[in-house]
Short mmCIF file of N, CA and C in Angstrom, two decimals:
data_model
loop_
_atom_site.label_atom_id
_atom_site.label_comp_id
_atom_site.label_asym_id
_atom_site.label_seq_id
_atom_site.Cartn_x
_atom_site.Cartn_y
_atom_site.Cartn_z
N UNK A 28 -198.06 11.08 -2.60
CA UNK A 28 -196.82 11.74 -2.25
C UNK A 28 -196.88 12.19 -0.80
N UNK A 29 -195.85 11.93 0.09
CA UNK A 29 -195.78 12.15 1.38
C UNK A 29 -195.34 13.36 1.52
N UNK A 30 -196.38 14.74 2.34
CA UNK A 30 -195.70 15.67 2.58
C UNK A 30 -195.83 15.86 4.12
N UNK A 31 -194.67 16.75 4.27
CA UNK A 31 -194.36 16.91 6.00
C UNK A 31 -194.32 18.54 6.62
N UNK A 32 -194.89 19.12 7.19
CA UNK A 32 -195.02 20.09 7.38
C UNK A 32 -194.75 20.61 8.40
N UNK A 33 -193.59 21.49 8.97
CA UNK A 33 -193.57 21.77 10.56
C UNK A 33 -193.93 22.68 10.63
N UNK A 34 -193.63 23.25 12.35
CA UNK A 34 -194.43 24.11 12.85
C UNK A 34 -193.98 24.32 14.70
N UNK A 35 -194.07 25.40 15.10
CA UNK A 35 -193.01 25.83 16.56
C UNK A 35 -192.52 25.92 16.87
N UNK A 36 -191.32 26.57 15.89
CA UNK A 36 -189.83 27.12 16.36
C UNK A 36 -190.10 28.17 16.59
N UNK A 37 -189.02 28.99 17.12
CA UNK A 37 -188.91 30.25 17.39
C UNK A 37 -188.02 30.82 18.14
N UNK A 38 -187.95 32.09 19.14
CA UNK A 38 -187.37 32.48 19.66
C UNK A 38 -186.93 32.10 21.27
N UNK A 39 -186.35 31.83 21.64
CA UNK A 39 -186.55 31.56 23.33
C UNK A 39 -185.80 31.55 24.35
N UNK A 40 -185.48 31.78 25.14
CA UNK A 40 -184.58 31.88 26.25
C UNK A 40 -183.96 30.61 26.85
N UNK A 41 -182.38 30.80 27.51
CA UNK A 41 -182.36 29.19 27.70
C UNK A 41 -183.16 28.86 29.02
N UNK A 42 -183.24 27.61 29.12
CA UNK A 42 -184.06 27.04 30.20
C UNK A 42 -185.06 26.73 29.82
N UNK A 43 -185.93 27.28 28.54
CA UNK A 43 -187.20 27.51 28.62
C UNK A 43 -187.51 26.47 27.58
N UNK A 44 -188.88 26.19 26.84
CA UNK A 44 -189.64 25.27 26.60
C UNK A 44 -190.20 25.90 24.99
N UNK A 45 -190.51 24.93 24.31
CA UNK A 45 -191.05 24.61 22.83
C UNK A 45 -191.86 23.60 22.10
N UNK A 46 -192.32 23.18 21.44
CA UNK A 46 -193.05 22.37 21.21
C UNK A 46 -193.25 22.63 19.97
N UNK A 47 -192.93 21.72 18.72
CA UNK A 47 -192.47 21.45 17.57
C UNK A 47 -193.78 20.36 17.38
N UNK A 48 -194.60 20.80 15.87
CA UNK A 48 -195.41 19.93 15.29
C UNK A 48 -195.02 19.59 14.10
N UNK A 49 -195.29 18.36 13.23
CA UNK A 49 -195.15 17.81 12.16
C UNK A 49 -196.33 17.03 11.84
N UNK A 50 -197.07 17.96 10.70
CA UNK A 50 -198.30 17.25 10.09
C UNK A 50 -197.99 16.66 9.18
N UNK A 51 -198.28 15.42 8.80
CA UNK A 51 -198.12 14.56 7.86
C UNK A 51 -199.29 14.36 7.44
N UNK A 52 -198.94 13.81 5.53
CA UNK A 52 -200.10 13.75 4.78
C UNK A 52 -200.06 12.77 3.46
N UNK A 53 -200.08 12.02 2.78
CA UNK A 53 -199.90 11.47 1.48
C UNK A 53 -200.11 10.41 1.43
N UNK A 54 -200.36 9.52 2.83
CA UNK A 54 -200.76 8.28 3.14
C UNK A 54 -200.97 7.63 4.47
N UNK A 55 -200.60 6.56 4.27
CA UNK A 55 -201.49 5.62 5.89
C UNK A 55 -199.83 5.05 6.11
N UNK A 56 -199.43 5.79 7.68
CA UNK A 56 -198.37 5.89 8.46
C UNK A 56 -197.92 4.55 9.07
N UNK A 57 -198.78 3.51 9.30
CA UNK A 57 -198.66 2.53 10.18
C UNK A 57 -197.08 1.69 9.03
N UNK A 58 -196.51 1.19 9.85
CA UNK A 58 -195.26 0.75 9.60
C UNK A 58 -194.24 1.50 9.34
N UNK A 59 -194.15 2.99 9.37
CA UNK A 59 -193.16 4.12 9.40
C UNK A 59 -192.58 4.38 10.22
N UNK A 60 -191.61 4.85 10.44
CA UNK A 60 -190.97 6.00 11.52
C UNK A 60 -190.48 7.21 11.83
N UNK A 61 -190.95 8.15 12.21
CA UNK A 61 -190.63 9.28 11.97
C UNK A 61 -190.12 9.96 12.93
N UNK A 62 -189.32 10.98 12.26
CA UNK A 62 -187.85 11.65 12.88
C UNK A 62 -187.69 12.87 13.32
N UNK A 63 -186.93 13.19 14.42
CA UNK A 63 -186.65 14.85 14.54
C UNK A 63 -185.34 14.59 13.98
N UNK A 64 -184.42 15.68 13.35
CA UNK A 64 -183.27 15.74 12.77
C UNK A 64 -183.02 17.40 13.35
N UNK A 65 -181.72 17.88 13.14
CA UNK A 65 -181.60 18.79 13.52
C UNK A 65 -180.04 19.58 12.48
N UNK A 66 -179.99 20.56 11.90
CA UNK A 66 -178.87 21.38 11.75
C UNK A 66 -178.62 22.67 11.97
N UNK A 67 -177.65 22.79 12.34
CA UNK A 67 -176.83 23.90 12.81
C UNK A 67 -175.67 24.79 11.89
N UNK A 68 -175.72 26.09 12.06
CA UNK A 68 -175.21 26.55 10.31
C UNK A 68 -173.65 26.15 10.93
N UNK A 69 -172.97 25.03 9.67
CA UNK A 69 -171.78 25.61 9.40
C UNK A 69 -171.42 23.23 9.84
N UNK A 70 -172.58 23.00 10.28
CA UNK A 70 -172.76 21.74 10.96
C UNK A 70 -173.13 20.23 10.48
N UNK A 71 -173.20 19.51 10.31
CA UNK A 71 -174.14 18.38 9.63
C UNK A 71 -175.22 18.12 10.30
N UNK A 72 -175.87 17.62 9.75
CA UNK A 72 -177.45 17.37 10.16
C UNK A 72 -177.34 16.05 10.61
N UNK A 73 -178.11 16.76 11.93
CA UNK A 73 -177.79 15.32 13.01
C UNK A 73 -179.50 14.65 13.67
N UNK A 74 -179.17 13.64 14.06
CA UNK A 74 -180.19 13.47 14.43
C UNK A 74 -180.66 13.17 15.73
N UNK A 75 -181.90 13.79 16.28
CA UNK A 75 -182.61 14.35 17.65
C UNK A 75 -183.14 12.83 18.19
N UNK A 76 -184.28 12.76 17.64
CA UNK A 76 -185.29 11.62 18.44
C UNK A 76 -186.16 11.03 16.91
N UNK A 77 -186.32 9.58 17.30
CA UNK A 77 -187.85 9.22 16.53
C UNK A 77 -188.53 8.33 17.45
N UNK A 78 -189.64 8.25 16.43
CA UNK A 78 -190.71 6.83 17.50
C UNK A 78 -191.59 6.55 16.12
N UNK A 79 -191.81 4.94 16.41
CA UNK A 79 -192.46 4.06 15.42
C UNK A 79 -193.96 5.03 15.41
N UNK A 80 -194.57 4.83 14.32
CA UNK A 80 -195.86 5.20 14.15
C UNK A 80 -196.79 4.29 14.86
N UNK A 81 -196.57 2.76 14.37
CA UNK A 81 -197.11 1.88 14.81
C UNK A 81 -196.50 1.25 16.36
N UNK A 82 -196.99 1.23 17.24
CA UNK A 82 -196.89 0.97 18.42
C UNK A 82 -195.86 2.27 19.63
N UNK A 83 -195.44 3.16 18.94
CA UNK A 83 -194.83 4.19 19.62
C UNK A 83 -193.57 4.22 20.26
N UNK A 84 -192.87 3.07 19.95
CA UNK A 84 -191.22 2.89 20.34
C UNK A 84 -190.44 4.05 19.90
N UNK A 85 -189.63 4.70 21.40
CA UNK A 85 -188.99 5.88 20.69
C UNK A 85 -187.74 5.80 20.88
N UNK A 86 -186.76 6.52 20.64
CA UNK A 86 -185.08 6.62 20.68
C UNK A 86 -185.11 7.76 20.48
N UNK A 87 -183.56 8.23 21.60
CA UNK A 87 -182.93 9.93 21.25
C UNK A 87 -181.75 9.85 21.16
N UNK A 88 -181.17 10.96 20.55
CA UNK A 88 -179.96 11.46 20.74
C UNK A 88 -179.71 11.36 22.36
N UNK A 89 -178.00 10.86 22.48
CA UNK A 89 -177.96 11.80 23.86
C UNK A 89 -177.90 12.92 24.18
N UNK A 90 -177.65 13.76 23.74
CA UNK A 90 -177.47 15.43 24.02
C UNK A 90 -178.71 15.66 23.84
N UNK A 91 -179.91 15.08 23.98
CA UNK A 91 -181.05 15.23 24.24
C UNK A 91 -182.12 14.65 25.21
N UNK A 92 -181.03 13.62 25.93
CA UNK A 92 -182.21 12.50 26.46
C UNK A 92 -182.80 12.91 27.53
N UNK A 93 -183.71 13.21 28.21
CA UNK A 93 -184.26 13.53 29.18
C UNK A 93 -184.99 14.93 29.63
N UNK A 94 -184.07 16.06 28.11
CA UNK A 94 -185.05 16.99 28.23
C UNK A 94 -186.16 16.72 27.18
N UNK A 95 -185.93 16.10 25.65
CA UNK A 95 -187.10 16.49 24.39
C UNK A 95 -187.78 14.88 24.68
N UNK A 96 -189.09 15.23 24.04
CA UNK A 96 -189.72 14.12 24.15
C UNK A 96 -190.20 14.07 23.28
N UNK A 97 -190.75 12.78 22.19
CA UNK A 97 -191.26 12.86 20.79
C UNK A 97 -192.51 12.05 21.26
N UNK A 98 -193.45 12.56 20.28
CA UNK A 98 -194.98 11.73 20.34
C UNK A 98 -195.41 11.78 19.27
N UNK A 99 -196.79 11.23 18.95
CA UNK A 99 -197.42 11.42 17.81
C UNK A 99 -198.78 10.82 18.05
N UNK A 100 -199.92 11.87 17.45
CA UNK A 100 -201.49 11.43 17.61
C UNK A 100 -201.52 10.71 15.97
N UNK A 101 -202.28 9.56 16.33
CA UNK A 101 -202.59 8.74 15.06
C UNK A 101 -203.95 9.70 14.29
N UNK A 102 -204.88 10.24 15.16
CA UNK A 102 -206.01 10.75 15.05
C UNK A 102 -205.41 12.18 13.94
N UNK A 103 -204.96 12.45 14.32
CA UNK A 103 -204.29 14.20 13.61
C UNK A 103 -202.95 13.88 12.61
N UNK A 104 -202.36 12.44 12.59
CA UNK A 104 -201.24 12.22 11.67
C UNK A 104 -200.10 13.38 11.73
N UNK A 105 -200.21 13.85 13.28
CA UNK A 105 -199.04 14.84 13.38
C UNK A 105 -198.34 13.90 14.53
N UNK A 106 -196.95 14.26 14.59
CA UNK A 106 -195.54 14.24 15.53
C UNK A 106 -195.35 15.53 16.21
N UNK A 107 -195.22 15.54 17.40
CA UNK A 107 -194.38 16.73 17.85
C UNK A 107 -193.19 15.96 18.83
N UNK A 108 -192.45 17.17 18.98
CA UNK A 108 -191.45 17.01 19.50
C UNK A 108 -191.61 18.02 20.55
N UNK A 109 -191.50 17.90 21.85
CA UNK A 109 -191.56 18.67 23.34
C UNK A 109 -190.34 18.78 23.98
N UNK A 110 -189.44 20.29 23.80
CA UNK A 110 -188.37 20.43 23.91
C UNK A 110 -188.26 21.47 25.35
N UNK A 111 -187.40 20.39 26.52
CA UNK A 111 -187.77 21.21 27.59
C UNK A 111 -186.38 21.68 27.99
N UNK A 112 -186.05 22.73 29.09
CA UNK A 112 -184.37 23.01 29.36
C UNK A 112 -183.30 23.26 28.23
N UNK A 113 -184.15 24.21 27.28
CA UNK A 113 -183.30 24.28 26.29
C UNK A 113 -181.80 25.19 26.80
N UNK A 114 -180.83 24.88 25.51
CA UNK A 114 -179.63 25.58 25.47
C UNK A 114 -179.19 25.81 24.55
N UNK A 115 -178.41 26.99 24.58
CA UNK A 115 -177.85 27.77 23.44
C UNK A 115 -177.50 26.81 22.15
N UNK A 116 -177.32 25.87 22.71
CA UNK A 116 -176.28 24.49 22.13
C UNK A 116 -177.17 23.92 21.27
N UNK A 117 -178.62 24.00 21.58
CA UNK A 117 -179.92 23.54 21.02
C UNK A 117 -180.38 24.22 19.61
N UNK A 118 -180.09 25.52 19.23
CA UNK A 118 -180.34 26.41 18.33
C UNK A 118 -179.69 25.35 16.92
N UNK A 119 -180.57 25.34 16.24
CA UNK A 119 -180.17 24.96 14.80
C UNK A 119 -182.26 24.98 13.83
N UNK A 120 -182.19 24.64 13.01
CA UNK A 120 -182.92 24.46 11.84
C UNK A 120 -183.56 22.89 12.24
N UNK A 121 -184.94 22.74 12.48
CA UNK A 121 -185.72 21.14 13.01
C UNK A 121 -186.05 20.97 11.89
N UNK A 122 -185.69 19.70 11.69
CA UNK A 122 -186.41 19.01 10.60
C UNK A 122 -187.55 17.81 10.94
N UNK A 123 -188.36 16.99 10.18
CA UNK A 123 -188.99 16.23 10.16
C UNK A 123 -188.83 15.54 9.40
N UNK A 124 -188.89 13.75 9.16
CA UNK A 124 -188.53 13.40 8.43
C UNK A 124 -189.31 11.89 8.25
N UNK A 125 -189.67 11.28 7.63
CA UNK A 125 -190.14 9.94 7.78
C UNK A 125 -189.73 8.87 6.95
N UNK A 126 -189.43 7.36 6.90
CA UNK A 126 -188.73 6.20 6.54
C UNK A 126 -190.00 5.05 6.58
N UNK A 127 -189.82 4.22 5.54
CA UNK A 127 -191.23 3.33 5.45
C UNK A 127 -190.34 2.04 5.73
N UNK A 128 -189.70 2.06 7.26
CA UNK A 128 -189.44 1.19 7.67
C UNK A 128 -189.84 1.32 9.25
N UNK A 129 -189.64 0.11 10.55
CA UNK A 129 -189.62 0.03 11.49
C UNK A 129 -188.35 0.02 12.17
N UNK A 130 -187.21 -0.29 11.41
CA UNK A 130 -186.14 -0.68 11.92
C UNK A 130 -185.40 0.71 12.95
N UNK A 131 -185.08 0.68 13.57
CA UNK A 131 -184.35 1.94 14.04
C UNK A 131 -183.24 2.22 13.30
N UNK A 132 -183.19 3.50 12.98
CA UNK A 132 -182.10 4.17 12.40
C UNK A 132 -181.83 5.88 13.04
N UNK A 133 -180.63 6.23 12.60
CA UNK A 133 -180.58 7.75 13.06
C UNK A 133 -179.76 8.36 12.13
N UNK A 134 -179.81 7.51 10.96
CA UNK A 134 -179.02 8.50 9.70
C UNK A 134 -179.71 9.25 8.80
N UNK A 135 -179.65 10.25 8.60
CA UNK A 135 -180.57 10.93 7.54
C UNK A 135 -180.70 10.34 6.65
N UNK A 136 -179.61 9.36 6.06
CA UNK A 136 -179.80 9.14 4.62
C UNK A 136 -180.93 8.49 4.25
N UNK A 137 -180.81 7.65 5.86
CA UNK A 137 -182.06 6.77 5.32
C UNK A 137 -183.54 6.98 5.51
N UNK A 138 -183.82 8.21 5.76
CA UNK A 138 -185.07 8.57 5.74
C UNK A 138 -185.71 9.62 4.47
N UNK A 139 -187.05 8.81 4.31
CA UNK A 139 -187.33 9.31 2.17
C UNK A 139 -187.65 10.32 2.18
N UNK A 140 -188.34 11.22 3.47
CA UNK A 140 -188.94 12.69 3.16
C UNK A 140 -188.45 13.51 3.90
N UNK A 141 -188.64 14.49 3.72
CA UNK A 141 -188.03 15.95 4.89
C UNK A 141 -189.30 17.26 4.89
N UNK A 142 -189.21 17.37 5.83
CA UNK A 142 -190.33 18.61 5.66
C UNK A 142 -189.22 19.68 5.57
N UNK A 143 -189.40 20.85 5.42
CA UNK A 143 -189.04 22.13 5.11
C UNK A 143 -188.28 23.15 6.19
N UNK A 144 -188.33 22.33 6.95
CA UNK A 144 -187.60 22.75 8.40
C UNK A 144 -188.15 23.86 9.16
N UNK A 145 -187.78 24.32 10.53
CA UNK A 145 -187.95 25.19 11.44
C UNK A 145 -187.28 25.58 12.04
N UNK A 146 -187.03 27.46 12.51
CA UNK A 146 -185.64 27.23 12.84
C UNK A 146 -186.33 27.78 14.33
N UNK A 147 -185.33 27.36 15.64
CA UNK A 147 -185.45 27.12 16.77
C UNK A 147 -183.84 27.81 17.16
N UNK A 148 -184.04 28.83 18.32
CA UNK A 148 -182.86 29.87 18.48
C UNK A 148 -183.17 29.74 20.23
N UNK A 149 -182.08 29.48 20.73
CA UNK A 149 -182.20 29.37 22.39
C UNK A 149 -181.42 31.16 22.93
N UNK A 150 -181.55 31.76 23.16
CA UNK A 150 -180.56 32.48 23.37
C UNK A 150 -179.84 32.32 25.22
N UNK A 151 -178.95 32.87 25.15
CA UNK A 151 -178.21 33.09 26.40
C UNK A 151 -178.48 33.77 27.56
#
């Protein structure tokens, strides 16, 4: 059973910086892809950034491209997500999420797990 666990939300000022982990656990990652997702109360759950497990191909949202950056150590089977120049606009609930495919996607539906989320607050 695949579980997903985050970790580094919090409080923060805008402009400023975060760094979001996702430990993964229940099996051997290679051919997966895994996801930042994001919601906001009152919002649908949208989606941030992923990158292949296997070889590290990534994709973002635009309302994200150039500040967050997604990675992942094969060694530690964690993802983080490196969220820089945040904004108010940024504040919602991070999710993690992973799909036992390669294909690119950015719909929630199609991804099989969710970790438990984190919530991440930019203030003004």
């Amino acid at each position: 059973q695949v579980h997903l666990v985050e970790s580094g939300g919090g409080l923060v000022q805008a402009g400023g910086s975060l760094r979001l982990s996702c430990a993964a656990s229940g099996r051997t990652f290679s051919g997966y892809t895994m996801g930042w997702f994001r919601q906001a109360p009152g919002k649908e759950r949208e989606f941030v950034a992923a990158i292949r497990w296997s070889g590290g191909s990534t994709w973002y949202a635009d309302s994200v491209k150039g500040r967050f950056a997604i990675s992942r150590d094969n060694a530690e089977n964690t993802v983080y997500l490196q969220m820089n120049t945040l904004k108010p606009e940024d504040t919602a609930v991070y999710y993690c999420a992973t799909r036992s495919s390669i294909i690119r996607s950015t719909a929630p539906r199609e991804y099989d797990y969710w970790g438990q989320g984190t919530q991440v607050t930019v203030s003004s």
